[in-house]
Tab-separated table of C-alpha atoms and ligand atoms in Angstrom:
chain	number	residue	atom	x	y	z
V	1	MET	CA	86.479	87.095	127.490
V	2	ARG	CA	87.566	83.635	127.996
V	3	THR	CA	88.704	81.494	125.050
V	4	PHE	CA	88.804	77.496	124.269
V	5	LEU	CA	90.648	77.169	120.798
V	6	SER	CA	92.360	73.967	120.373
V	7	GLU	CA	96.033	74.121	120.516
V	8	GLU	CA	96.155	73.120	117.107
V	9	LEU	CA	94.353	75.695	115.508
V	10	LYS	CA	96.534	78.271	118.058
V	11	GLU	CA	99.397	76.866	116.462
V	12	THR	CA	98.141	78.659	112.763
V	13	PRO	CA	98.918	82.716	112.497
V	14	GLU	CA	94.542	83.150	112.330
V	15	GLY	CA	94.193	81.323	115.135
V	16	ARG	CA	96.426	82.630	117.088
V	17	GLU	CA	95.122	86.217	115.923
V	18	ALA	CA	91.299	84.818	116.241
V	19	ASP	CA	92.154	84.249	119.641
V	20	GLN	CA	93.468	87.536	120.925
V	21	ILE	CA	91.016	89.498	119.111
V	22	LEU	CA	88.411	87.027	120.948
V	23	ARG	CA	89.736	87.677	124.739
V	24	SER	CA	89.977	91.660	123.604
V	25	CYS	CA	86.146	91.238	123.745
V	26	VAL	CA	84.803	92.400	127.223
V	27	HIS	CA	81.561	91.277	125.639
V	28	CYS	CA	79.470	94.801	127.468
V	29	GLY	CA	77.292	94.989	123.685
V	30	PHE	CA	78.217	98.707	123.297
V	31	CYS	CA	78.765	98.010	120.024
V	32	ASN	CA	75.261	96.775	119.491
V	33	ALA	CA	73.694	100.336	119.629
V	34	THR	CA	75.738	101.768	116.604
V	35	CYS	CA	75.485	98.314	114.103
V	36	PRO	CA	72.792	98.844	111.369
V	37	THR	CA	71.448	95.528	111.012
V	38	TYR	CA	71.340	94.972	114.630
V	39	LEU	CA	69.192	98.243	114.518
V	40	LEU	CA	67.031	96.621	111.612
V	41	LEU	CA	66.337	92.851	112.840
V	42	GLY	CA	66.719	92.979	116.799
V	43	ASP	CA	68.496	89.618	116.719
V	44	GLU	CA	71.566	89.426	118.443
V	45	ARG	CA	73.262	87.090	116.131
V	46	ASP	CA	72.977	90.066	113.605
V	47	GLY	CA	75.165	92.821	115.883
V	48	PRO	CA	79.024	92.461	116.480
V	49	ARG	CA	78.413	90.857	120.092
V	50	GLY	CA	76.323	88.189	118.938
V	51	ARG	CA	78.580	87.342	115.926
V	52	ILE	CA	81.925	87.755	117.961
V	53	TYR	CA	80.364	84.683	119.757
V	54	LEU	CA	79.296	82.715	116.686
V	55	ILE	CA	82.795	83.102	115.496
V	56	LYS	CA	84.032	81.624	118.694
V	57	GLU	CA	81.465	78.418	119.155
V	58	MET	CA	82.383	77.807	115.436
V	59	LEU	CA	86.475	77.873	116.164
V	60	GLU	CA	86.539	76.281	119.268
V	61	ASN	CA	84.072	73.392	118.389
V	62	ASP	CA	85.586	73.293	114.406
V	63	THR	CA	82.311	73.565	113.687
V	64	ALA	CA	79.506	75.589	111.960
V	65	SER	CA	76.240	76.143	110.118
V	66	ARG	CA	74.397	77.777	107.545
V	67	GLU	CA	72.939	79.670	110.634
V	68	THR	CA	76.432	80.786	111.221
V	69	GLN	CA	77.705	82.003	107.216
V	70	LEU	CA	73.799	83.405	107.485
V	71	HIS	CA	74.590	86.217	110.041
V	72	LEU	CA	78.165	86.262	109.040
V	73	ASP	CA	77.088	87.182	105.469
V	74	ARG	CA	74.243	90.092	106.716
V	75	CYS	CA	77.533	91.962	108.259
V	76	LEU	CA	77.915	95.004	106.100
V	77	THR	CA	81.812	95.116	107.194
V	78	CYS	CA	80.684	99.078	107.912
V	79	ARG	CA	82.898	99.099	111.054
V	80	ALA	CA	80.671	101.086	113.117
V	81	CYS	CA	81.089	98.214	115.598
V	82	GLU	CA	85.278	99.092	115.400
V	83	THR	CA	84.599	102.989	116.205
V	84	THR	CA	82.137	102.135	119.462
V	85	CYS	CA	83.694	99.584	121.017
V	86	PRO	CA	85.369	100.814	124.027
V	87	SER	CA	87.885	97.744	123.708
V	88	GLY	CA	89.767	98.256	120.896
V	89	VAL	CA	88.353	95.159	118.932
V	90	ALA	CA	89.473	94.575	115.979
V	91	TYR	CA	86.506	92.956	114.839
V	92	ASN	CA	87.281	93.277	110.565
V	93	ARG	CA	89.590	90.986	110.822
V	94	LEU	CA	88.071	88.734	113.191
V	95	LEU	CA	85.119	88.961	110.843
V	96	GLU	CA	87.295	87.930	108.010
V	97	ILE	CA	88.786	84.941	109.247
V	98	GLY	CA	85.455	83.889	110.839
V	99	ARG	CA	84.037	84.051	107.021
V	100	ALA	CA	86.860	82.528	105.826
V	101	ALA	CA	86.358	79.313	108.100
V	102	VAL	CA	82.829	79.016	107.616
V	103	GLU	CA	83.495	79.106	103.558
V	104	SER	CA	85.660	76.020	104.362
V	105	ARG	CA	83.029	74.437	106.488
V	106	VAL	CA	79.851	75.089	104.923
V	107	GLU	CA	78.913	74.557	101.011
V	108	ARG	CA	76.352	77.100	99.485
V	109	PRO	CA	73.208	76.455	97.763
V	110	LEU	CA	74.562	76.003	93.991
V	111	LEU	CA	72.257	79.544	93.182
V	112	GLU	CA	74.677	81.422	95.894
V	113	ARG	CA	77.610	80.319	94.194
V	114	VAL	CA	76.610	80.969	90.892
V	115	GLN	CA	75.606	84.493	92.361
V	116	ARG	CA	79.214	84.960	93.794
V	117	GLU	CA	81.029	83.267	90.924
V	118	ALA	CA	79.705	85.927	88.432
V	119	ILE	CA	80.222	88.762	90.860
V	120	LEU	CA	83.837	88.090	90.764
V	121	ARG	CA	84.439	87.207	87.104
V	122	THR	CA	82.334	90.827	85.982
V	123	VAL	CA	82.977	93.257	88.779
V	124	PRO	CA	86.150	93.717	89.066
V	125	GLU	CA	87.005	92.916	85.358
V	126	PRO	CA	86.498	96.358	83.538
V	127	GLY	CA	86.412	95.294	79.959
V	128	ARG	CA	83.551	92.577	81.233
V	129	PHE	CA	81.795	95.290	83.303
V	130	ARG	CA	81.946	97.430	80.369
V	131	LEU	CA	79.977	94.672	78.425
V	132	LEU	CA	77.578	94.102	81.210
V	133	LEU	CA	76.336	98.251	80.888
V	134	SER	CA	76.137	98.186	77.699
V	135	LEU	CA	73.798	95.387	77.657
V	136	ALA	CA	72.249	97.005	80.010
V	137	ARG	CA	71.933	100.030	78.764
V	138	LEU	CA	70.593	98.218	75.467
V	139	PHE	CA	67.770	96.381	78.249
V	140	ARG	CA	66.792	100.005	79.914
V	141	PRO	CA	63.439	100.324	79.214
V	142	LEU	CA	62.904	96.665	80.872
V	143	LEU	CA	65.044	97.294	84.061
V	144	SER	CA	63.331	98.244	87.091
V	145	PRO	CA	63.364	102.305	87.831
V	146	ALA	CA	66.117	101.854	91.115
V	147	LEU	CA	68.390	100.104	88.613
V	148	LYS	CA	67.616	102.310	85.768
V	149	LYS	CA	68.855	105.302	87.425
V	150	THR	CA	72.501	103.865	88.000
V	151	ILE	CA	72.627	103.197	84.897
V	152	PRO	CA	74.370	105.865	82.526
V	153	ALA	CA	72.205	107.084	79.400
V	154	SER	CA	75.070	106.902	77.233
V	155	LEU	CA	78.387	105.764	78.354
V	156	PRO	CA	80.525	108.755	78.928
V	157	ALA	CA	82.699	109.769	76.632
V	158	GLY	CA	86.345	110.295	76.957
V	159	GLU	CA	86.856	113.497	78.457
V	160	ALA	CA	90.985	114.928	78.336
V	161	TRP	CA	92.626	114.354	80.760
V	162	PRO	CA	95.381	117.288	82.094
V	163	SER	CA	98.766	117.427	79.892
V	164	ALA	CA	101.144	119.328	81.745
V	165	ARG	CA	103.686	117.703	83.245
V	166	HIS	CA	104.361	118.706	86.859
V	167	PRO	CA	107.662	117.494	88.381
V	168	ARG	CA	105.439	116.391	91.526
V	169	LYS	CA	103.778	113.302	90.584
V	170	VAL	CA	101.364	110.792	91.760
V	171	LEU	CA	99.306	107.838	90.775
V	172	LEU	CA	96.003	107.880	90.583
V	173	LEU	CA	93.832	104.512	91.230
V	174	GLU	CA	91.499	104.144	88.372
V	175	GLY	CA	89.480	101.459	89.767
V	176	CYS	CA	86.879	98.539	88.305
V	177	VAL	CA	83.603	99.759	88.289
V	178	GLN	CA	84.546	103.555	88.740
V	179	SER	CA	86.581	103.166	85.713
V	180	VAL	CA	84.087	102.157	83.663
V	181	SER	CA	80.585	103.975	85.406
V	182	ALA	CA	81.991	107.069	86.357
V	183	PRO	CA	85.821	108.127	84.624
V	184	ARG	CA	84.669	111.885	85.206
V	185	ILE	CA	85.601	111.710	89.470
V	186	ASN	CA	89.070	110.608	88.958
V	187	LEU	CA	89.237	113.205	85.690
V	188	ALA	CA	87.749	115.516	88.538
V	189	ALA	CA	90.875	114.619	90.694
V	190	ALA	CA	93.131	114.846	88.255
V	191	ARG	CA	92.567	118.507	87.573
V	192	VAL	CA	92.183	119.233	91.128
V	193	LEU	CA	96.371	117.994	91.088
V	194	ASP	CA	97.122	119.409	88.221
V	195	ARG	CA	95.984	123.002	90.030
V	196	LEU	CA	98.308	122.369	92.991
V	197	GLY	CA	100.637	121.935	90.359
V	198	ILE	CA	100.903	117.726	91.179
V	199	GLN	CA	100.287	114.958	87.828
V	200	ALA	CA	98.204	112.278	87.874
V	201	LEU	CA	99.160	109.266	85.976
V	202	PRO	CA	96.651	107.114	86.286
V	203	ALA	CA	97.040	103.415	87.822
V	204	ALA	CA	94.824	100.756	85.534
V	205	GLY	CA	93.882	97.812	88.009
V	206	CYS	CA	91.047	97.081	90.794
V	207	CYS	CA	92.627	97.336	94.287
V	208	GLY	CA	91.108	93.476	94.884
V	209	ALA	CA	88.553	94.481	97.820
V	210	LEU	CA	85.442	92.833	95.797
V	211	SER	CA	87.460	89.201	96.106
V	212	HIS	CA	89.240	89.891	99.734
V	213	HIS	CA	85.453	90.305	100.699
V	214	LEU	CA	83.972	87.507	99.624
V	215	SER	CA	87.106	85.811	101.490
V	216	ARG	CA	88.778	84.492	97.526
V	217	GLU	CA	92.036	84.804	98.709
V	218	GLU	CA	94.120	83.492	96.426
V	219	GLN	CA	92.419	85.709	93.957
V	220	THR	CA	93.036	88.397	95.951
V	221	LEU	CA	96.907	88.317	96.090
V	222	THR	CA	96.694	87.115	92.243
V	223	THR	CA	95.230	90.948	91.694
V	224	VAL	CA	97.438	92.599	94.648
V	225	ARG	CA	100.846	90.818	92.769
V	226	GLY	CA	99.668	92.238	89.401
V	227	ASN	CA	98.819	95.661	90.522
V	228	ILE	CA	102.199	95.708	92.377
V	229	ASP	CA	103.894	94.751	89.267
V	230	ARG	CA	102.017	97.546	86.912
V	231	TRP	CA	102.234	100.250	89.252
V	232	TRP	CA	106.120	99.912	90.874
V	233	PRO	CA	107.927	101.418	87.645
V	234	ALA	CA	106.049	104.571	88.104
V	235	ILE	CA	107.188	104.386	92.156
V	236	GLU	CA	110.497	103.872	91.077
V	237	SER	CA	110.512	106.799	88.738
V	238	GLY	CA	109.400	109.179	92.040
V	239	ALA	CA	105.235	108.771	92.045
V	240	GLU	CA	105.326	110.616	95.741
V	241	ALA	CA	101.997	108.714	96.742
V	242	LEU	CA	99.059	106.222	95.621
V	243	VAL	CA	96.210	108.346	95.471
V	244	LEU	CA	92.544	106.888	95.605
V	245	THR	CA	89.466	107.956	95.254
V	246	ALA	CA	87.513	105.555	96.011
V	247	SER	CA	87.177	105.486	100.343
V	248	GLY	CA	86.258	101.400	99.306
V	249	CYS	CA	89.681	101.092	98.174
V	250	ALA	CA	91.548	102.644	100.887
V	251	PRO	CA	91.472	99.841	103.471
V	252	THR	CA	92.610	97.623	101.257
V	253	VAL	CA	95.365	98.848	99.614
V	254	ILE	CA	96.449	99.984	103.086
V	255	ASP	CA	96.396	96.305	104.328
V	256	TYR	CA	98.542	95.186	101.055
V	257	GLY	CA	101.776	95.294	103.565
V	258	ARG	CA	100.114	92.080	106.035
V	259	LEU	CA	98.167	90.510	102.702
V	260	LEU	CA	101.620	89.713	101.264
V	261	LYS	CA	103.972	89.411	104.359
V	262	HIS	CA	104.580	85.794	103.926
V	263	ASP	CA	105.604	86.456	100.025
V	264	PRO	CA	109.319	87.262	100.165
V	265	GLU	CA	109.425	88.607	96.581
V	266	TYR	CA	106.723	90.885	97.242
V	267	ALA	CA	106.768	91.273	100.773
V	268	GLY	CA	108.718	94.699	100.543
V	269	LYS	CA	106.698	96.370	97.749
V	270	ALA	CA	103.824	95.762	99.249
V	271	GLU	CA	104.726	97.040	102.216
V	272	GLN	CA	106.083	100.117	100.249
V	273	LEU	CA	102.904	100.709	98.488
V	274	ALA	CA	100.368	100.197	101.573
V	275	SER	CA	102.436	103.032	102.836
V	276	MET	CA	102.475	105.198	100.016
V	277	ALA	CA	98.744	104.372	99.323
V	278	LEU	CA	96.577	107.635	100.132
V	279	ASP	CA	92.453	108.644	100.163
V	280	ILE	CA	92.797	111.749	98.733
V	281	SER	CA	90.962	113.816	101.019
V	282	THR	CA	94.382	113.044	103.354
V	283	PHE	CA	96.090	113.901	100.473
V	284	LEU	CA	94.887	116.980	99.884
V	285	GLU	CA	94.920	118.084	103.934
V	286	ARG	CA	98.569	118.226	102.999
V	287	GLN	CA	98.781	120.387	100.236
V	288	ASP	CA	98.617	124.427	100.310
V	289	LEU	CA	94.396	124.659	99.557
V	290	ASP	CA	94.509	127.832	98.847
V	291	LEU	CA	95.693	127.407	95.671
V	292	ILE	CA	92.316	126.202	94.733
V	293	ARG	CA	89.833	128.249	96.929
V	294	PRO	CA	87.171	129.982	95.198
V	295	ALA	CA	87.304	133.401	95.667
V	296	GLN	CA	83.357	133.125	95.983
V	297	ASN	CA	81.299	129.699	96.840
V	298	ASP	CA	77.680	130.591	96.372
V	299	GLY	CA	76.994	127.416	95.003
V	300	PRO	CA	73.584	125.152	96.604
V	301	LEU	CA	73.607	123.144	99.415
V	302	ILE	CA	75.003	120.148	100.003
V	303	ALA	CA	74.261	117.073	102.098
V	304	PHE	CA	77.354	114.916	102.291
V	305	HIS	CA	77.513	110.800	102.876
V	306	SER	CA	80.667	110.120	104.520
V	307	PRO	CA	80.784	106.524	103.315
V	308	CYS	CA	82.143	104.117	106.073
V	309	THR	CA	85.428	103.128	104.645
V	310	LEU	CA	85.958	106.546	105.270
V	311	GLN	CA	84.480	107.127	108.475
V	312	HIS	CA	85.082	103.881	110.438
V	313	GLY	CA	88.038	101.944	108.586
V	314	LEU	CA	90.168	105.244	107.851
V	315	LYS	CA	88.847	106.552	111.073
V	316	ARG	CA	88.545	109.779	108.962
V	317	ALA	CA	85.121	110.844	110.507
V	318	GLY	CA	84.167	114.861	109.591
V	319	SER	CA	87.751	115.293	107.428
V	320	VAL	CA	85.521	115.876	104.333
V	321	GLU	CA	82.491	118.131	105.202
V	322	ALA	CA	85.775	120.158	106.867
V	323	MET	CA	87.661	120.625	104.196
V	324	LEU	CA	84.479	121.460	101.781
V	325	THR	CA	83.077	123.793	104.490
V	326	ARG	CA	86.854	125.442	104.587
V	327	LEU	CA	86.331	125.966	100.987
V	328	GLY	CA	83.168	127.551	101.283
V	329	PHE	CA	81.015	125.021	100.411
V	330	LYS	CA	77.729	124.758	102.363
V	331	LEU	CA	76.698	121.581	103.982
V	332	ALA	CA	73.492	120.319	105.565
V	333	MET	CA	73.084	118.710	108.530
V	334	VAL	CA	72.832	115.080	108.340
V	335	PRO	CA	71.392	112.919	111.157
V	336	ASP	CA	72.527	109.751	112.036
V	337	ALA	CA	75.367	109.965	109.749
V	338	HIS	CA	77.367	107.310	111.571
V	339	LEU	CA	75.187	104.357	110.013
V	340	CYS	CA	75.910	102.564	106.554
V	341	CYS	CA	73.867	103.267	103.055
V	342	GLY	CA	73.404	99.370	102.730
V	343	SER	CA	76.130	99.655	99.782
V	344	ALA	CA	79.246	98.148	101.430
V	345	GLY	CA	80.358	96.138	97.815
V	346	SER	CA	78.608	93.255	96.684
V	347	TYR	CA	76.482	93.392	99.586
V	348	SER	CA	73.529	95.789	97.229
V	349	ILE	CA	73.224	92.806	95.165
V	350	LEU	CA	73.706	89.585	97.836
V	351	GLN	CA	71.424	90.890	100.871
V	352	LYS	CA	69.175	93.272	98.991
V	353	ASP	CA	66.342	93.553	100.905
V	354	LEU	CA	68.280	94.295	103.935
V	355	SER	CA	70.154	97.229	101.529
V	356	ARG	CA	67.681	98.590	100.442
V	357	ARG	CA	65.956	99.330	104.034
V	358	LEU	CA	69.022	100.771	104.756
V	359	LEU	CA	68.899	103.147	101.388
V	360	GLN	CA	65.688	104.678	102.323
V	361	GLN	CA	67.077	105.019	106.275
V	362	LYS	CA	70.143	106.994	104.912
V	363	LEU	CA	68.105	108.422	102.112
V	364	LYS	CA	65.595	110.072	104.375
V	365	CYS	CA	68.894	111.315	106.694
V	366	LEU	CA	70.474	112.993	103.675
V	367	GLU	CA	67.194	114.766	102.390
V	368	ASN	CA	65.974	115.990	105.425
V	369	GLU	CA	67.369	119.543	104.490
V	370	GLN	CA	66.360	119.221	101.073
V	371	PRO	CA	69.751	119.739	99.073
V	372	ALA	CA	70.281	120.016	96.084
V	373	VAL	CA	72.978	117.451	95.284
V	374	ILE	CA	74.026	114.696	97.681
V	375	ALA	CA	77.843	113.780	97.499
V	376	THR	CA	80.192	111.194	98.794
V	377	ALA	CA	83.517	109.689	98.484
V	378	ASN	CA	82.858	106.341	97.160
V	379	ILE	CA	81.816	105.040	93.669
V	380	GLY	CA	79.637	102.272	95.315
V	381	CYS	CA	77.775	104.089	97.979
V	382	LEU	CA	77.547	106.971	94.628
V	383	MET	CA	75.863	104.246	92.606
V	384	HIS	CA	73.352	102.686	95.689
V	385	LEU	CA	72.545	106.256	96.697
V	386	GLN	CA	71.525	107.098	93.467
V	387	SER	CA	69.370	104.271	92.776
V	388	GLY	CA	67.099	105.647	95.371
V	389	THR	CA	66.822	109.457	95.064
V	390	ASP	CA	65.957	111.613	91.684
V	391	ARG	CA	68.798	113.962	93.133
V	392	SER	CA	71.849	114.462	91.770
V	393	VAL	CA	74.375	112.284	93.512
V	394	LYS	CA	78.299	113.164	92.514
V	395	HIS	CA	81.800	112.562	93.804
V	396	TRP	CA	82.906	115.297	96.534
V	397	ILE	CA	86.281	115.808	94.522
V	398	GLU	CA	83.665	116.520	91.206
V	399	LEU	CA	82.701	119.932	93.473
V	400	LEU	CA	86.043	121.000	94.346
V	401	ALA	CA	87.422	120.962	90.482
G	501	SF4	S1	83.018	94.336	120.433
G	501	SF4	FE1	83.508	95.872	121.849
G	501	SF4	S2	81.807	96.904	122.268
G	501	SF4	FE2	81.127	94.588	120.968
G	501	SF4	S3	80.884	93.369	122.864
G	501	SF4	FE3	83.061	93.285	122.488
G	501	SF4	S4	84.070	95.086	123.742
G	501	SF4	FE4	82.120	95.185	123.938
G	502	SF4	S1	80.346	95.841	110.775
G	502	SF4	FE1	79.056	96.987	110.956
G	502	SF4	S2	77.262	95.604	110.105
G	502	SF4	FE2	78.856	93.991	110.674
G	502	SF4	S3	79.056	94.250	113.070
G	502	SF4	FE3	80.335	95.533	112.797
G	502	SF4	S4	77.899	97.446	112.969
G	502	SF4	FE4	77.089	95.488	112.250
């Protein structure tokens, strides 16, 4: 695609990067076929090719409108388009640049600003999120049935973390929402690792994905620097990896090196940390799984939902399914497994209608064979799926544990 970005813009790192990405798109439109928002709305501007055009126009003419903002907001950042694109267009990175450019050019209405601020001040802060959850429990009878299902009847009691010490150690990211609403997930991971002779050291903190996706770069970088400072002593004392049980965190942590590459104090550490970050499925694949293989596995039928961050962000489609099958679990066939469930970070709050429509579609596919359990690999998807079904929704590591 030919581009006409101003020389001034092309002199900036973002301008150069955007120009390169735009030029790699050949405008074929294959990506539209797997874009959930294009499939739902049928509007070219709600598909990847249209959004690429909107970003191109904005950068070339230095103008943006509420309309541009609306169509970029409606993108789930699911990255299904990247998986489909035959030309390898780095759509997600272009969208990050595009969203930041819109934010600096178009002021949002007051209600949207307040809503985003409220999300950023509560969700990534475990203390505040815990308080919010306690209040929600108090007013449980007044909540919608969907919301009720995502709120545990009582806050999960702290169960014991494995106490055995092993020479092999890894950091295990606790996360923000997950550490409050489903600490059982990391506990399950710690137990599985313990049985493999690996000690899990809890790494407190939010990965920064939420603020990053809402184009709050300064807040994201502050979060990342804080994480590095907190986790560094464990890395110096020999932790061999940073293991992540929420696939939604992994693409952001793996990007730490790029995010801080211009920071002389943190660039090296950020790069090293990023290179040590592994989704738990990747980490377990490299271990001797015979140590945890059940002699006989006659558990119930499981429908696995592969989060977009796992299959499109980390390019690990089918990996968890293959591991569960190898370990003897029975998996249901899930049609349209490449499509997003509509959770997508803060999307389920900010784009409620589209998010619910995607959820209904996804649950229909997941429940196709009447599974007893739905499993997934990301806390956001887990809570979102649970809001629409009475079936139990778990993280797959809980099944292993
Ligand atoms: S992003 Fe890829 S698939 Fe989509 S129009 Fe461009 S080249 Fe084609
Ligand atoms: S990231 Fe997902 S929602 Fe956004 S354009 Fe690509 S396929 Fe569509």
